[in-house]
CSV table of C-alpha atoms in Angstrom, one decimal:
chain,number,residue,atom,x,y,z
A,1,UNK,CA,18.6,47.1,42.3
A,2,UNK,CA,20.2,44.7,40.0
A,3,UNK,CA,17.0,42.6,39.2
A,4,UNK,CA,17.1,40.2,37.0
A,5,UNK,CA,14.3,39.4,34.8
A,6,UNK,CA,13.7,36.0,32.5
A,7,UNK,CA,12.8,37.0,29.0
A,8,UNK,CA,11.9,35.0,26.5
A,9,UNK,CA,12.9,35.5,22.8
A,10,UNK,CA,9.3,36.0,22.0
A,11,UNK,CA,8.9,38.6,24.7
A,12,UNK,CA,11.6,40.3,24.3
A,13,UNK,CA,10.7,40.4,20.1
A,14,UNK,CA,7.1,41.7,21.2
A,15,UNK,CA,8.2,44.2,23.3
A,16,UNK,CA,10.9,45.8,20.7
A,17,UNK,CA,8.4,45.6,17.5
A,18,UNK,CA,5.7,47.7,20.0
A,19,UNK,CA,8.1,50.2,21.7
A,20,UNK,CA,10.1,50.5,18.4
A,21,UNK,CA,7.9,51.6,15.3
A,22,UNK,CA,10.8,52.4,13.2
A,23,UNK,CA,12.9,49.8,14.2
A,24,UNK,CA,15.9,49.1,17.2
A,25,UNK,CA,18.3,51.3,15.6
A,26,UNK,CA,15.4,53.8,16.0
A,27,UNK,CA,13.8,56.3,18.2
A,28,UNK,CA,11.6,55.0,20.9
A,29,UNK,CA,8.0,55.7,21.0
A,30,UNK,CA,7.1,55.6,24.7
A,31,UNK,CA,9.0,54.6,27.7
A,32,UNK,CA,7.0,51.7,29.0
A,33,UNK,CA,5.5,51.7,32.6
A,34,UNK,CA,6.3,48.1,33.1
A,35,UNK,CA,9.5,47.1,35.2
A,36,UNK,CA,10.4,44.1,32.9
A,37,UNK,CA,9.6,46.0,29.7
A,38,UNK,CA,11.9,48.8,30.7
A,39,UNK,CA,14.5,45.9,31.6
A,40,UNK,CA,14.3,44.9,28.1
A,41,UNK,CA,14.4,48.6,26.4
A,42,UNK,CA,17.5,49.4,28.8
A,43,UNK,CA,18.9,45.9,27.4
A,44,UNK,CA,18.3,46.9,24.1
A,45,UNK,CA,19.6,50.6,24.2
A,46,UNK,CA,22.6,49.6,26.2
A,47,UNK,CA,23.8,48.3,23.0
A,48,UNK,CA,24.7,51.6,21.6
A,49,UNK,CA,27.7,52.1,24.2
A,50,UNK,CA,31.1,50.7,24.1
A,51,UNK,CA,32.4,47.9,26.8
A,52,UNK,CA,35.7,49.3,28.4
A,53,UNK,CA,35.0,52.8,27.3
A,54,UNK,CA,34.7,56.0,29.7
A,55,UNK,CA,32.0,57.7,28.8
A,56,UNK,CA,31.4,61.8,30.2
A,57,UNK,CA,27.4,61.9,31.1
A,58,UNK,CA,26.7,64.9,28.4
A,59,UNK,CA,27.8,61.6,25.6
A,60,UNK,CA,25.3,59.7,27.2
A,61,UNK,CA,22.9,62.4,27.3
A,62,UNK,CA,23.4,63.2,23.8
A,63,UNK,CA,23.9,59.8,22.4
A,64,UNK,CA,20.3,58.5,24.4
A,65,UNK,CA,18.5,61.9,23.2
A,66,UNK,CA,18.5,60.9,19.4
A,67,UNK,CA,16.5,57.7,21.1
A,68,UNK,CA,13.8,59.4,23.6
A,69,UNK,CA,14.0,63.3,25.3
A,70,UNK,CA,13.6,61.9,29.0
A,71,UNK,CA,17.0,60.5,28.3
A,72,UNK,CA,18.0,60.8,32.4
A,73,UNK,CA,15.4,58.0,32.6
A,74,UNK,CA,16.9,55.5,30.8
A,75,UNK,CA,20.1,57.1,31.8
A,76,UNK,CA,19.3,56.1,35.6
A,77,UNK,CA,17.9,52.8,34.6
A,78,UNK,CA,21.5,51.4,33.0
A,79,UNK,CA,22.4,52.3,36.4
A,80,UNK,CA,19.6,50.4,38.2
A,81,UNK,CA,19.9,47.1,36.3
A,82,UNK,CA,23.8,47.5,36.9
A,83,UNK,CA,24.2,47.6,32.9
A,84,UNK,CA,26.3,50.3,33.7
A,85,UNK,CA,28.8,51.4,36.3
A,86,UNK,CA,29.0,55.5,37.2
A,87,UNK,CA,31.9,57.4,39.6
A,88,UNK,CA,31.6,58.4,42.8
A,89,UNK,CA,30.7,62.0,41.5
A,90,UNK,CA,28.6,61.3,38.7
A,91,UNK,CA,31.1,62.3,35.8
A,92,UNK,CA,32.1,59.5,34.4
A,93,UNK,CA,30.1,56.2,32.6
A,94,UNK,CA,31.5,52.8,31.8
A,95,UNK,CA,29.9,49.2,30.6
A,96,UNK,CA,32.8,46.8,32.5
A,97,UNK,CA,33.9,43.5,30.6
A,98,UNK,CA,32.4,40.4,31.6
């Protein structure tokens, strides 16, 4: 996919305070509907992984279901914005260095 979106810090603000109640570190309310605002949630959540670290998908599962229960959603959209890299056969997870 690998789109790249321009976000403002005032956008990206707005968009964390409404799809956050309780805060980042939080769980998330709704999944928005809106490419560019599910850009900056995947951003956002991506945060909570490690660069350089092999990840299994049941730790992502379980790490992204204390955030929102359709957590292969926002599982496939690390993916899609390239925030993530996955193997061949779908077992393993990584964030590469930049």
């Amino acid at each position: 996919m690998n789109t790249i979106f321009r976000v403002t810090d005032s956008e990206r603000e707005k968009v964390l305070k409404n799809y956050f109640k309780q805060g980042v570190d939080g769980p998330l309310d709704i999944f928005p509907s809106k490419d560019k605002r599910k850009f900056i949630i995947a951003q956002e959540l991506i945060k909570r992984f490690q660069v350089g670290k092999d990840y299994q998908e049941v730790e992502i599962n379980c790490i992204l279901k204390e955030v929102y229960p359709d957590f292969a959603t926002i599982r496939r959209y690390f993916i899609d914005y390239e925030f993530m890299k996955r193997s061949d056969d779908g077992k393993v997870y990584w964030i590469e260095s930049e």
